[in-house]
mmCIF file of C-alpha atoms and ligand atoms in Angstrom:
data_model
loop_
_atom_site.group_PDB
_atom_site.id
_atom_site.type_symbol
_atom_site.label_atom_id
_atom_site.label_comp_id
_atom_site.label_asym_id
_atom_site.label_seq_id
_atom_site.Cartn_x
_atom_site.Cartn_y
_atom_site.Cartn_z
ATOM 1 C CA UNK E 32 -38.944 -5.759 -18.190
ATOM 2 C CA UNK E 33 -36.457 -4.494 -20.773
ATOM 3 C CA UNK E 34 -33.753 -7.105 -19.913
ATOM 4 C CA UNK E 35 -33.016 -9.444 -22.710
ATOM 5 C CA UNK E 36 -29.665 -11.797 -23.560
ATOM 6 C CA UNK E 37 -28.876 -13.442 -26.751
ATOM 7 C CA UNK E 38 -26.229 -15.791 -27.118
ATOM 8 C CA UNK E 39 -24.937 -18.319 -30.204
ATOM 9 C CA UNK E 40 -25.088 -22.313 -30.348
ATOM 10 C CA UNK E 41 -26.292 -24.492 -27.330
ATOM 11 C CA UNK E 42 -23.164 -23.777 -24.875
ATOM 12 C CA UNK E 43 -24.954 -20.626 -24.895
ATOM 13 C CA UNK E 44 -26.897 -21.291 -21.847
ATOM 14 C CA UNK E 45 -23.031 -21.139 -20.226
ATOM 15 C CA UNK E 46 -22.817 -17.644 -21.224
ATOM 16 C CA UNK E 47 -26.516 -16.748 -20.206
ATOM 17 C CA UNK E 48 -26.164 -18.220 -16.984
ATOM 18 C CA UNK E 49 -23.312 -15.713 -16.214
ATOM 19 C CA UNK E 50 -24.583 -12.745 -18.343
ATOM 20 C CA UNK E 51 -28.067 -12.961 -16.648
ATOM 21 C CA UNK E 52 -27.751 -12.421 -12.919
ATOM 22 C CA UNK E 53 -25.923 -9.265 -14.336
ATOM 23 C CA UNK E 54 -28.926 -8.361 -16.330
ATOM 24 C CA UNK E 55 -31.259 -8.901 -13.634
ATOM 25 C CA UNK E 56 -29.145 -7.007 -10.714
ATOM 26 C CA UNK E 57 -29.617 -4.027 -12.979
ATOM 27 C CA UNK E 58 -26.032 -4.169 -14.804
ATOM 28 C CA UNK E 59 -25.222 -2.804 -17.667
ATOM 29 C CA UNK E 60 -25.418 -4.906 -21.155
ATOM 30 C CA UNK E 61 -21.621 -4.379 -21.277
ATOM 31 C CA UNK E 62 -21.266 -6.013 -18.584
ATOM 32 C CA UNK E 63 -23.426 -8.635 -18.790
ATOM 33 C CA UNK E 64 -21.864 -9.582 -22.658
ATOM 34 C CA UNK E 65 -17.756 -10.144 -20.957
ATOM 35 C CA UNK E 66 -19.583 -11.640 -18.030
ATOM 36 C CA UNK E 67 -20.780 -14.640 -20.634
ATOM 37 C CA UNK E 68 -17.845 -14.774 -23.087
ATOM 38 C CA UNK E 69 -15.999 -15.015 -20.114
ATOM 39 C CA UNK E 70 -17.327 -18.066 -18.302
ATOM 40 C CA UNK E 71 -16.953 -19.728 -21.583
ATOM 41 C CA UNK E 72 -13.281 -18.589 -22.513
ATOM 42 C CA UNK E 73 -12.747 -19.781 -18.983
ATOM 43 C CA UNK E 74 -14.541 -23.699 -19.811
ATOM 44 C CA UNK E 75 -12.295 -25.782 -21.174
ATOM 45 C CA UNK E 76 -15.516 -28.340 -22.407
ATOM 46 C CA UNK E 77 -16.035 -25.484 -25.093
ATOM 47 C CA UNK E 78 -13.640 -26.401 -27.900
ATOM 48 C CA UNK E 79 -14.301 -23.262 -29.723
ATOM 49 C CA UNK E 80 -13.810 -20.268 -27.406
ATOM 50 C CA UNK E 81 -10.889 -19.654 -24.443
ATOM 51 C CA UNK E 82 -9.355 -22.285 -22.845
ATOM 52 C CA UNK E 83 -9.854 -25.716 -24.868
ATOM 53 C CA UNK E 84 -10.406 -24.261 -27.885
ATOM 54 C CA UNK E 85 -9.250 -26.079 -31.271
ATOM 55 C CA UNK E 86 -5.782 -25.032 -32.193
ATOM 56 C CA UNK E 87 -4.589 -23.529 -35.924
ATOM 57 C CA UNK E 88 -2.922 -25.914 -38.474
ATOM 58 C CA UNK E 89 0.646 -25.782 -36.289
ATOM 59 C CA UNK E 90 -0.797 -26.545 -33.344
ATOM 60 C CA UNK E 91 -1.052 -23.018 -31.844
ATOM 61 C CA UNK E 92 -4.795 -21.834 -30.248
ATOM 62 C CA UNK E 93 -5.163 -18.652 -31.849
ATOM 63 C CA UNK E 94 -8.184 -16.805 -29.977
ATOM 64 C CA UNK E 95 -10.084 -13.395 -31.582
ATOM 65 C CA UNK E 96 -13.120 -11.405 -29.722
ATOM 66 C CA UNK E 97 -14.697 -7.710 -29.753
ATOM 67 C CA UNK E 98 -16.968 -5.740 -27.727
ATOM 68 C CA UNK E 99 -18.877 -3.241 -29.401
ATOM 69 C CA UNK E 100 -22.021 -0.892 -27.631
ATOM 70 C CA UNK E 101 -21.865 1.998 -30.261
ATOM 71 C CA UNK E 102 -20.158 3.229 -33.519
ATOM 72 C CA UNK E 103 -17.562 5.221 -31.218
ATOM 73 C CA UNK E 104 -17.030 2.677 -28.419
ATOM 74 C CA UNK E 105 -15.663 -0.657 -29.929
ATOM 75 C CA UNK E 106 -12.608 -2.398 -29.003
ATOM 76 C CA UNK E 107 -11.126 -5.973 -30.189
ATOM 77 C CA UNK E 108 -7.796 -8.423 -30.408
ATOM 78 C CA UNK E 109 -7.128 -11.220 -32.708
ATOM 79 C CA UNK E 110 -4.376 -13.980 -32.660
ATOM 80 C CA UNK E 111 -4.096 -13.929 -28.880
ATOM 81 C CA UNK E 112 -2.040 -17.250 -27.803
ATOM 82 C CA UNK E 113 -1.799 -17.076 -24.523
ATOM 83 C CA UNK E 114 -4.351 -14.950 -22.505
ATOM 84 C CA UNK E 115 -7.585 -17.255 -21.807
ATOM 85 C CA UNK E 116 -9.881 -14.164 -21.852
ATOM 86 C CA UNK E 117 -9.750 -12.202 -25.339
ATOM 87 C CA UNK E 118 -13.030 -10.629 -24.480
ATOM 88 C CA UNK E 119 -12.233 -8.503 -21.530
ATOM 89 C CA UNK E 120 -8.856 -7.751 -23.071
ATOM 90 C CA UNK E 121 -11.102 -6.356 -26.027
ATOM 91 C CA UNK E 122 -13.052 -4.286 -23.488
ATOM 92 C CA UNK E 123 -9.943 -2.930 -22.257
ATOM 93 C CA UNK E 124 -8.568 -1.638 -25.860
ATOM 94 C CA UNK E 125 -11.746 -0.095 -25.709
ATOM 95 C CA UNK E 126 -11.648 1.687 -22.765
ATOM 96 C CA UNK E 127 -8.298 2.769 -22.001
ATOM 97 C CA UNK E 128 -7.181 3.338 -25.755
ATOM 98 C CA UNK E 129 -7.472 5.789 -28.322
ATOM 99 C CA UNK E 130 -7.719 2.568 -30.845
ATOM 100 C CA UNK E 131 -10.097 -0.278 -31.791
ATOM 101 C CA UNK E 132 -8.032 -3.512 -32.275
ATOM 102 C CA UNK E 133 -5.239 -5.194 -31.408
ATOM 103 C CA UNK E 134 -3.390 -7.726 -32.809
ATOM 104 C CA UNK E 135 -0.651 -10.964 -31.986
ATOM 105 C CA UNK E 136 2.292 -9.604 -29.799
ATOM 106 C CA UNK E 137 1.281 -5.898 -29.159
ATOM 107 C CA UNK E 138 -1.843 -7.298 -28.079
ATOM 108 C CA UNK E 139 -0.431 -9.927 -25.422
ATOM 109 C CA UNK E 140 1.837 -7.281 -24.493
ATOM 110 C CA UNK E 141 -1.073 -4.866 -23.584
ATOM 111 C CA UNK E 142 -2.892 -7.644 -21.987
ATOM 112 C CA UNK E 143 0.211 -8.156 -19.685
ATOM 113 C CA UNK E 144 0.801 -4.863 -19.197
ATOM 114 C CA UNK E 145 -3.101 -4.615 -18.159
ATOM 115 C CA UNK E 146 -2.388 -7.096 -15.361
ATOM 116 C CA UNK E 147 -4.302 -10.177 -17.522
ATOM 117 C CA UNK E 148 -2.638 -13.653 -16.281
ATOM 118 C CA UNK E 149 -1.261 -16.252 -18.456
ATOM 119 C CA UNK E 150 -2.391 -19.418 -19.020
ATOM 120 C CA UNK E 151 -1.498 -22.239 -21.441
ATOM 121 C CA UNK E 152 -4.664 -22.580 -24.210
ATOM 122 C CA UNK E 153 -3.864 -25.990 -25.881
ATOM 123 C CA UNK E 154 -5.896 -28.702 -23.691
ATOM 124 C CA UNK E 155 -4.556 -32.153 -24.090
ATOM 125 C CA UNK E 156 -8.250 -33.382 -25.805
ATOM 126 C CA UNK E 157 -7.508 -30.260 -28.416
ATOM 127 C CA UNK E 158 -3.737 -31.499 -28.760
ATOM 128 C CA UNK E 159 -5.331 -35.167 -29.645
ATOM 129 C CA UNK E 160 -7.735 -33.115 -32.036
ATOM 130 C CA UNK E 161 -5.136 -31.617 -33.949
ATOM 131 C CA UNK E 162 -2.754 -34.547 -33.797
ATOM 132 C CA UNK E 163 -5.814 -36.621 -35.543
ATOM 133 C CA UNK E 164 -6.641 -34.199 -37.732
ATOM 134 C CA UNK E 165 -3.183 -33.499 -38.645
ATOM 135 C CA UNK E 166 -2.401 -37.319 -39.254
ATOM 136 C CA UNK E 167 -5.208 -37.026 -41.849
ATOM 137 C CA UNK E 168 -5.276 -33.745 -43.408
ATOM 138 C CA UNK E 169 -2.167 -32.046 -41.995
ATOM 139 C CA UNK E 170 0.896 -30.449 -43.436
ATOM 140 C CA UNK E 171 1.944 -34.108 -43.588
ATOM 141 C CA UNK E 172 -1.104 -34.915 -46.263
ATOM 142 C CA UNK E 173 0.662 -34.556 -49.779
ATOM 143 C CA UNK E 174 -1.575 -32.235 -50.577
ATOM 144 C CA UNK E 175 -0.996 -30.013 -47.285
ATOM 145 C CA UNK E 176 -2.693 -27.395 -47.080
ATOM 146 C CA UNK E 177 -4.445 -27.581 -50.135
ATOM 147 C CA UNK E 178 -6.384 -30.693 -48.658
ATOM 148 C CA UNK E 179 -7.857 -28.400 -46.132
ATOM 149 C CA UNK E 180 -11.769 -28.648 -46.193
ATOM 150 C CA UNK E 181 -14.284 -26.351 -43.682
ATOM 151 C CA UNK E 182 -15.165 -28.776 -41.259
ATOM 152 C CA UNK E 183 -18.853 -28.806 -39.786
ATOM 153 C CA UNK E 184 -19.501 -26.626 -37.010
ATOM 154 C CA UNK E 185 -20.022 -28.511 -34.067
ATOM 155 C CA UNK E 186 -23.912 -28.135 -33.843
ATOM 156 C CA UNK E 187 -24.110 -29.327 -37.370
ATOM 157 C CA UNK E 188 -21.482 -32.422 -36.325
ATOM 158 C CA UNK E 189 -23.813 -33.622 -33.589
ATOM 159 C CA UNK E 190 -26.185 -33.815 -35.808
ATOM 160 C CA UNK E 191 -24.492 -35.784 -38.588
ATOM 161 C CA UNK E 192 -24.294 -37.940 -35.910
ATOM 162 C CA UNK E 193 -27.465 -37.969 -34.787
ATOM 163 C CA UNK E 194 -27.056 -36.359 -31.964
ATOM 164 C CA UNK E 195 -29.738 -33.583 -31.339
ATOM 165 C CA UNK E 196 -26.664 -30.932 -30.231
ATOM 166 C CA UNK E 197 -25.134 -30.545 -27.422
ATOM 167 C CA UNK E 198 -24.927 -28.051 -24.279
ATOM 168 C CA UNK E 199 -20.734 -27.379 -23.580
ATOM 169 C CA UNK E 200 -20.087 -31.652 -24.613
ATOM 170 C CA UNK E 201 -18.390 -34.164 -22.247
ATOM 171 C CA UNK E 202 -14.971 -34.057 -23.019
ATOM 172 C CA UNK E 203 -15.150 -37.598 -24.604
ATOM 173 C CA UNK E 204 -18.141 -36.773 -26.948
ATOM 174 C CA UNK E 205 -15.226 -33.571 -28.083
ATOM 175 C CA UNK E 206 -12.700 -36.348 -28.518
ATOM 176 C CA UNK E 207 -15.352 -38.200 -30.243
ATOM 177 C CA UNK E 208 -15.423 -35.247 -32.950
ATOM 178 C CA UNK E 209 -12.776 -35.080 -34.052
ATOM 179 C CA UNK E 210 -12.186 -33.908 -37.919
ATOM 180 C CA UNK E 211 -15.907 -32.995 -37.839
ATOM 181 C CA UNK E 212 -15.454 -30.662 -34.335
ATOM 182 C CA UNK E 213 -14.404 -27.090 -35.963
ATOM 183 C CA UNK E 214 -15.805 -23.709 -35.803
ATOM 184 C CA UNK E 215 -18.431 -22.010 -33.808
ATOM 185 C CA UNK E 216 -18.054 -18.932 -31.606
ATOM 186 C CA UNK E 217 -20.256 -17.472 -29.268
ATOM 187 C CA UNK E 218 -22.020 -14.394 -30.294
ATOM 188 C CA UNK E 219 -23.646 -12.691 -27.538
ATOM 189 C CA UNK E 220 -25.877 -9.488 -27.135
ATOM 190 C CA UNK E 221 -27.403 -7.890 -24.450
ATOM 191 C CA UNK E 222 -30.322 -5.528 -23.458
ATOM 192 C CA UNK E 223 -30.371 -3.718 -20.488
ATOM 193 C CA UNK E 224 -32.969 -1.942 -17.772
ATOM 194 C CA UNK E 225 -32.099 1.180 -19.335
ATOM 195 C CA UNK E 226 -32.423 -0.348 -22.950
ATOM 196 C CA UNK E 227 -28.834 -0.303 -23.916
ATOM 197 C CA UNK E 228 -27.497 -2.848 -26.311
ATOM 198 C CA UNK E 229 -23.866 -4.259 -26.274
ATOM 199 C CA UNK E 230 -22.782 -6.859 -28.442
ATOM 200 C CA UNK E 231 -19.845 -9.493 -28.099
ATOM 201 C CA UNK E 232 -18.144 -12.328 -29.623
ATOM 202 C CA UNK E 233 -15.146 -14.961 -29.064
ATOM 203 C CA UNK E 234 -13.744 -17.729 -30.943
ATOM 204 C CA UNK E 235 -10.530 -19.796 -31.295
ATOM 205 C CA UNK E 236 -11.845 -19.168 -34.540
ATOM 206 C CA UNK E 237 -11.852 -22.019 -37.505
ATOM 207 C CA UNK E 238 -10.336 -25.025 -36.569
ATOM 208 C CA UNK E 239 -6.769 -26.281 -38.288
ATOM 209 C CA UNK E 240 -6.853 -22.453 -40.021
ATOM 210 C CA UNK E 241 -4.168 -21.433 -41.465
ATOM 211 C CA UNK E 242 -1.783 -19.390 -38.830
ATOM 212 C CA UNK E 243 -2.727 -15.606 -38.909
ATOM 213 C CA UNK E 244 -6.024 -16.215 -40.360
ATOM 214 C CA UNK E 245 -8.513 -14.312 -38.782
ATOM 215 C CA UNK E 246 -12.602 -14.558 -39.415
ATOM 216 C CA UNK E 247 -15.201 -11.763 -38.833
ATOM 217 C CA UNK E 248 -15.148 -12.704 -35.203
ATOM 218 C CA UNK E 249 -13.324 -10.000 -33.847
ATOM 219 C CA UNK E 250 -13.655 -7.728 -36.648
ATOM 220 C CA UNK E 251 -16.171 -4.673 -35.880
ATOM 221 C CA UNK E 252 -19.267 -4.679 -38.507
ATOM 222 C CA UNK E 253 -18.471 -8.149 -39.572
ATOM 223 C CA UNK E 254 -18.571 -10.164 -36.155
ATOM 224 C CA UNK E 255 -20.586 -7.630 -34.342
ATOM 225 C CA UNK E 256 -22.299 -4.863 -34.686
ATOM 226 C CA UNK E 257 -24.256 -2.094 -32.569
ATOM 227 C CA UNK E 258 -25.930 1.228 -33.077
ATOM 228 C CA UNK E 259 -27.910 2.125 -30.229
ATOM 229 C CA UNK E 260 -30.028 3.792 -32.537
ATOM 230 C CA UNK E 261 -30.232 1.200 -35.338
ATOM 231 C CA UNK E 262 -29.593 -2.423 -33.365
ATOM 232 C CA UNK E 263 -27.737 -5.192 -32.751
ATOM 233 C CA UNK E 264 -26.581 -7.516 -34.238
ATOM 234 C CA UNK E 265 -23.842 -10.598 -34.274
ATOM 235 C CA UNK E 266 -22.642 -13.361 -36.231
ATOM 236 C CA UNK E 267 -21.283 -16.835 -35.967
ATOM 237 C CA UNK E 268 -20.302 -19.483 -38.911
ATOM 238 C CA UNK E 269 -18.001 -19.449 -41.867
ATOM 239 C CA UNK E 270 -15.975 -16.461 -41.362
ATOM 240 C CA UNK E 271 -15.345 -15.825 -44.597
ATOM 241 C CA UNK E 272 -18.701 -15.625 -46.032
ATOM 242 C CA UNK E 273 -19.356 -13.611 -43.271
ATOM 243 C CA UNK E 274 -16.659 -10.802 -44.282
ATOM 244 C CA UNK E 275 -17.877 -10.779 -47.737
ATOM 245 C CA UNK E 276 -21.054 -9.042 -46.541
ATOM 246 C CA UNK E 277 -19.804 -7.041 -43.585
ATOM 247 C CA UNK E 278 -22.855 -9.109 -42.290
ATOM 248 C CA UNK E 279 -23.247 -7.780 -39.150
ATOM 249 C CA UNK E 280 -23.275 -4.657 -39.989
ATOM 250 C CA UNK E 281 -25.501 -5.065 -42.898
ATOM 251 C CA UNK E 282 -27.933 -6.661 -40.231
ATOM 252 C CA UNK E 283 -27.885 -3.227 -38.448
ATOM 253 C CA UNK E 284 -28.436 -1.146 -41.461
ATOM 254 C CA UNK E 285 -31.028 -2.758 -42.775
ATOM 255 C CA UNK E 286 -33.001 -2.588 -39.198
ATOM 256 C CA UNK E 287 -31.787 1.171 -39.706
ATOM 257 C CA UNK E 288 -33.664 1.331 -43.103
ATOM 258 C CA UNK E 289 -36.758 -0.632 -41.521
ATOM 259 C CA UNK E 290 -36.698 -4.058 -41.915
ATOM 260 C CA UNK E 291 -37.381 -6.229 -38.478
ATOM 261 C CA UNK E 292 -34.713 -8.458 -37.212
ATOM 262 C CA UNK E 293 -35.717 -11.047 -38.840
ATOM 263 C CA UNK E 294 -35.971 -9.710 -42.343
ATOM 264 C CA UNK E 295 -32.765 -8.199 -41.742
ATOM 265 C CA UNK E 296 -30.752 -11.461 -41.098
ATOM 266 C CA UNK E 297 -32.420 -13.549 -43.386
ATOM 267 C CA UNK E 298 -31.349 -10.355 -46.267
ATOM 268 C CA UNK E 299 -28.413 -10.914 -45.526
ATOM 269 C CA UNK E 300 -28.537 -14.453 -45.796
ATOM 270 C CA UNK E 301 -29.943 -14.485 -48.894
ATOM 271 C CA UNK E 302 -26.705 -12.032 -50.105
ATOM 272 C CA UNK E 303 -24.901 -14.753 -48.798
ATOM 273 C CA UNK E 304 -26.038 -17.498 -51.323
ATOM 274 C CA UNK E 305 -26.289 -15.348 -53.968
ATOM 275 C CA UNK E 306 -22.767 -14.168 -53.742
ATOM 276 C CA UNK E 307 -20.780 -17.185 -52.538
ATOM 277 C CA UNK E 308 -20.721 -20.698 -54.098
ATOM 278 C CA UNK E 309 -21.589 -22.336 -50.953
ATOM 279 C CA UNK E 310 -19.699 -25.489 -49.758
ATOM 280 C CA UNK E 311 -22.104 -28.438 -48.674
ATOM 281 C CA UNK E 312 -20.832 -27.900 -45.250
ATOM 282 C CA UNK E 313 -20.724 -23.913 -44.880
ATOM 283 C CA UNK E 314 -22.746 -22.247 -42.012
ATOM 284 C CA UNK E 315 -23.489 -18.997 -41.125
ATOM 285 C CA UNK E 316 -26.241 -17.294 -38.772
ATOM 286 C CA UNK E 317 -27.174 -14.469 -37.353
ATOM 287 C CA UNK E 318 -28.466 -12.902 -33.682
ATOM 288 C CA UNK E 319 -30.078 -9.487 -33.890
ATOM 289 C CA UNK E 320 -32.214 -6.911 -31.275
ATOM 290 C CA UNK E 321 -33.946 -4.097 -32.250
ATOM 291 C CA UNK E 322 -33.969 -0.814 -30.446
ATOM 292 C CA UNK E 323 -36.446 -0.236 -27.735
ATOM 293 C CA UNK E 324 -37.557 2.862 -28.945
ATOM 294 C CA UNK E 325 -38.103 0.990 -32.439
ATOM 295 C CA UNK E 326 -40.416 -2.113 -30.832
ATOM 296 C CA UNK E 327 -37.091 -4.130 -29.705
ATOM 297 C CA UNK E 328 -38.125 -7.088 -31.684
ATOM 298 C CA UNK E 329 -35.325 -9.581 -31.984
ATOM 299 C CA UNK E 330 -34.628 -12.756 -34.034
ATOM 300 C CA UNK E 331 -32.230 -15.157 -34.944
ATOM 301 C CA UNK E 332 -31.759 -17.055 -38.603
ATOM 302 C CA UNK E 333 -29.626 -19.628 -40.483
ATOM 303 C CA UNK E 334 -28.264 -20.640 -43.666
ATOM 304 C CA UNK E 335 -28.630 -23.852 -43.199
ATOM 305 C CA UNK E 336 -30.670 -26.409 -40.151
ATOM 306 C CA UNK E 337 -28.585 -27.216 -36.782
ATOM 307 C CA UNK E 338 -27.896 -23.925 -35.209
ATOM 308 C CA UNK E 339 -29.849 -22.672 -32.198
ATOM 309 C CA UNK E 340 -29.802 -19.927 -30.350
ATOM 310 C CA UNK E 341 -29.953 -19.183 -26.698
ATOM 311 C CA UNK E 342 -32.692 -16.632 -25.282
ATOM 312 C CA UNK E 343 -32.729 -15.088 -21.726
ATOM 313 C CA UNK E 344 -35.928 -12.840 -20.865
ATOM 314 C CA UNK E 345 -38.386 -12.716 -18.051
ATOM 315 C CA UNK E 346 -39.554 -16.141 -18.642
ATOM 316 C CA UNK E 347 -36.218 -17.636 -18.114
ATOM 317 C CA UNK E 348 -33.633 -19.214 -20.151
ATOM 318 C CA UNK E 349 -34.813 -21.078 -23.262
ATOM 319 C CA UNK E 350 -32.256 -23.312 -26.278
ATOM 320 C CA UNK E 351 -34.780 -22.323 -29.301
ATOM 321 C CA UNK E 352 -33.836 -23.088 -33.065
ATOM 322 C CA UNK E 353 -33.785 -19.711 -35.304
ATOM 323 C CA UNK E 354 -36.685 -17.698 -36.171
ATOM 324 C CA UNK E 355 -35.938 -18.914 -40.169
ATOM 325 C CA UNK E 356 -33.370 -21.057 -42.113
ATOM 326 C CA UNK E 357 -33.047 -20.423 -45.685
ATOM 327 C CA UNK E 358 -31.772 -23.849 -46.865
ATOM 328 C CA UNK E 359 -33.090 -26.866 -46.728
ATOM 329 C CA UNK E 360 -30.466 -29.014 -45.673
HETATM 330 N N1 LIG Y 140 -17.019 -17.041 -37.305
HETATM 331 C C1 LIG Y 140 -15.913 -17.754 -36.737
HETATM 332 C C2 LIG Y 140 -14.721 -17.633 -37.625
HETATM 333 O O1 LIG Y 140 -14.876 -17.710 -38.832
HETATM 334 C C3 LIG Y 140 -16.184 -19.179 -36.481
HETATM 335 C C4 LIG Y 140 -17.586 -19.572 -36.193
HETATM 336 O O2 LIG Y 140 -18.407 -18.772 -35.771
HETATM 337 O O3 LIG Y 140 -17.940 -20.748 -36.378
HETATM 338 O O4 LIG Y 140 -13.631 -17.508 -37.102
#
């Protein structure tokens, strides 16, 4: 069985348990990768991704995402505000336009044009987010927005707290969050009968950004990455340590060159660290699949202890921490 899905951070099991009956009917990993991003966008429990997802510094959810299955078939948007499903929007620039990526208005306007439906993005448990976090840190704080601090991811929260992670979170533990409740984004990538790979990701990106930032998520080679001859591979964590790399991309070309999935994330890891002067608090991590035809290992790794990954295959659905973290703590 060639079928395999790969998906970021525990409330990955929502996007396997959409992406995989797709898998197993024989769908293609295309499909399969919107079919989980979208079940998430669509959750409003997820306060990272879609619907419920934490607002920028003004109050405004701000949502990113890209499809990719090959060098020349890619498509993304960034800064959508108010179109719950970024990722099939991104298929769509893919197939039905000559370009990659679209952007803020001419993006929404596509969308609409498209047929996508409205709906409002800002949940009132993200409003009380951003009110709190505001209140504390806010254009209000003296020091606006140079008072700003990377919160934790929320994987990384829960267990500051104690808590061993979490699987989509009751809306109360979200509440509960607050400050700490940030940035994550589901990665997801997908093998299928025929040995295809397709790669997605969404995100409401980092929590409280500034307005018109916008991380690796959606970005092709930085978010995402696939060569159907070289691999997969995706990304979640602190954008911008991401982008310095072009890390998924550099995933993918260093399976190209030889290295196994594994090696190849934790490289790029280690570029990471060696480039960046890391923030107690920074995360970043890696999902990546090798070609069939070149053993189709895969593997997951982290900078830093609290991320897990989600794996579908023929013996079911499994929430598994990476294959390596580099740091300690
Ligand atoms: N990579 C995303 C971003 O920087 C957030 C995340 O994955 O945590 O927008």
């Amino acid at each position: 069985m060639s079928e395999l899905l790969l998906s970021t951070w525990s409330f990955g099991t929502i996007a396997n348990a959409a992406s995989w009956p797709v898998l197993a009917a024989g769908g293609t990993a295309l499909d399969a990768v919107v079919a989980g991003a979208t079940a998430i966008e669509d959750d409003e429990t997820v306060d990272c991704v879609g619907v419920g997802g934490t607002p920028g510094a003004e109050g405004v959810v701000a949502l990113d995402a890209c499809v990719m299955t090959d060098p020349n078939r890619c498509g993304a948007v960034a800064d959508i505000r108010h179109y719950p499903n970024p990722t099939a929007i991104a298929r769509r620039v893919m197939e039905k336009t000559i370009h990659v990526m679209l952007v803020g208005e001419g993006a929404e306007q596509f969308a609409a044009r498209e047929g996508f439906q409205q709906r409002t993005l800002l949940t009132e448990a993200a409003r009380q987010r951003w009110l709190k976090w505001r209140q504390e840190h806010g254009p209000n704080d003296p020091n606006g927005y140079r008072g700003w601090v990377p919160p934790l991811n929320v994987e990384d929260a829960a267990r500051a707290r104690g808590n061993a992670g979490r699987v989509g979170g009751a809306p109360d533990e979200i509440e509960d969050r607050g400050q700490a409740a940030s940035h994550d984004t589901v990665s997801l990538l997908a093998r299928d009968r025929a040995g295809a790979l397709a790669g997605g990701c969404s995100t409401s990106g980092m929590a409280f950004k500034v307005p018109g930032r916008v991380g690796d998520s959606p970005i092709i080679g930085h978010g995402v990455y696939v060569d159907q001859r070289a691999g997969a591979a995706a990304a979640t964590g602190n954008g911008e340590l991401i982008m310095g790399v072009c890390g998924s991309f550099l995933v993918v070309e260093l399976m190209r060159q030889g290295a196994s999935p594994r090696d190849a994330c934790t490289e790029v890891l280690r570029r990471i660290v060696d480039r960046f002067e890391l923030l107690p608090n920074h995360q970043v991590a890696f999902i990546a699949i090798a070609p069939l035809e070149r053993g189709g290992a895969w593997a997951s790794a982290a900078l830093r202890p609290g991320f897990v990954h989600v794996v579908s295959d023929e013996r079911g659905t499994r929430v598994e921490p990476p294959h390596f973290v580099l740091l300690e703590t």
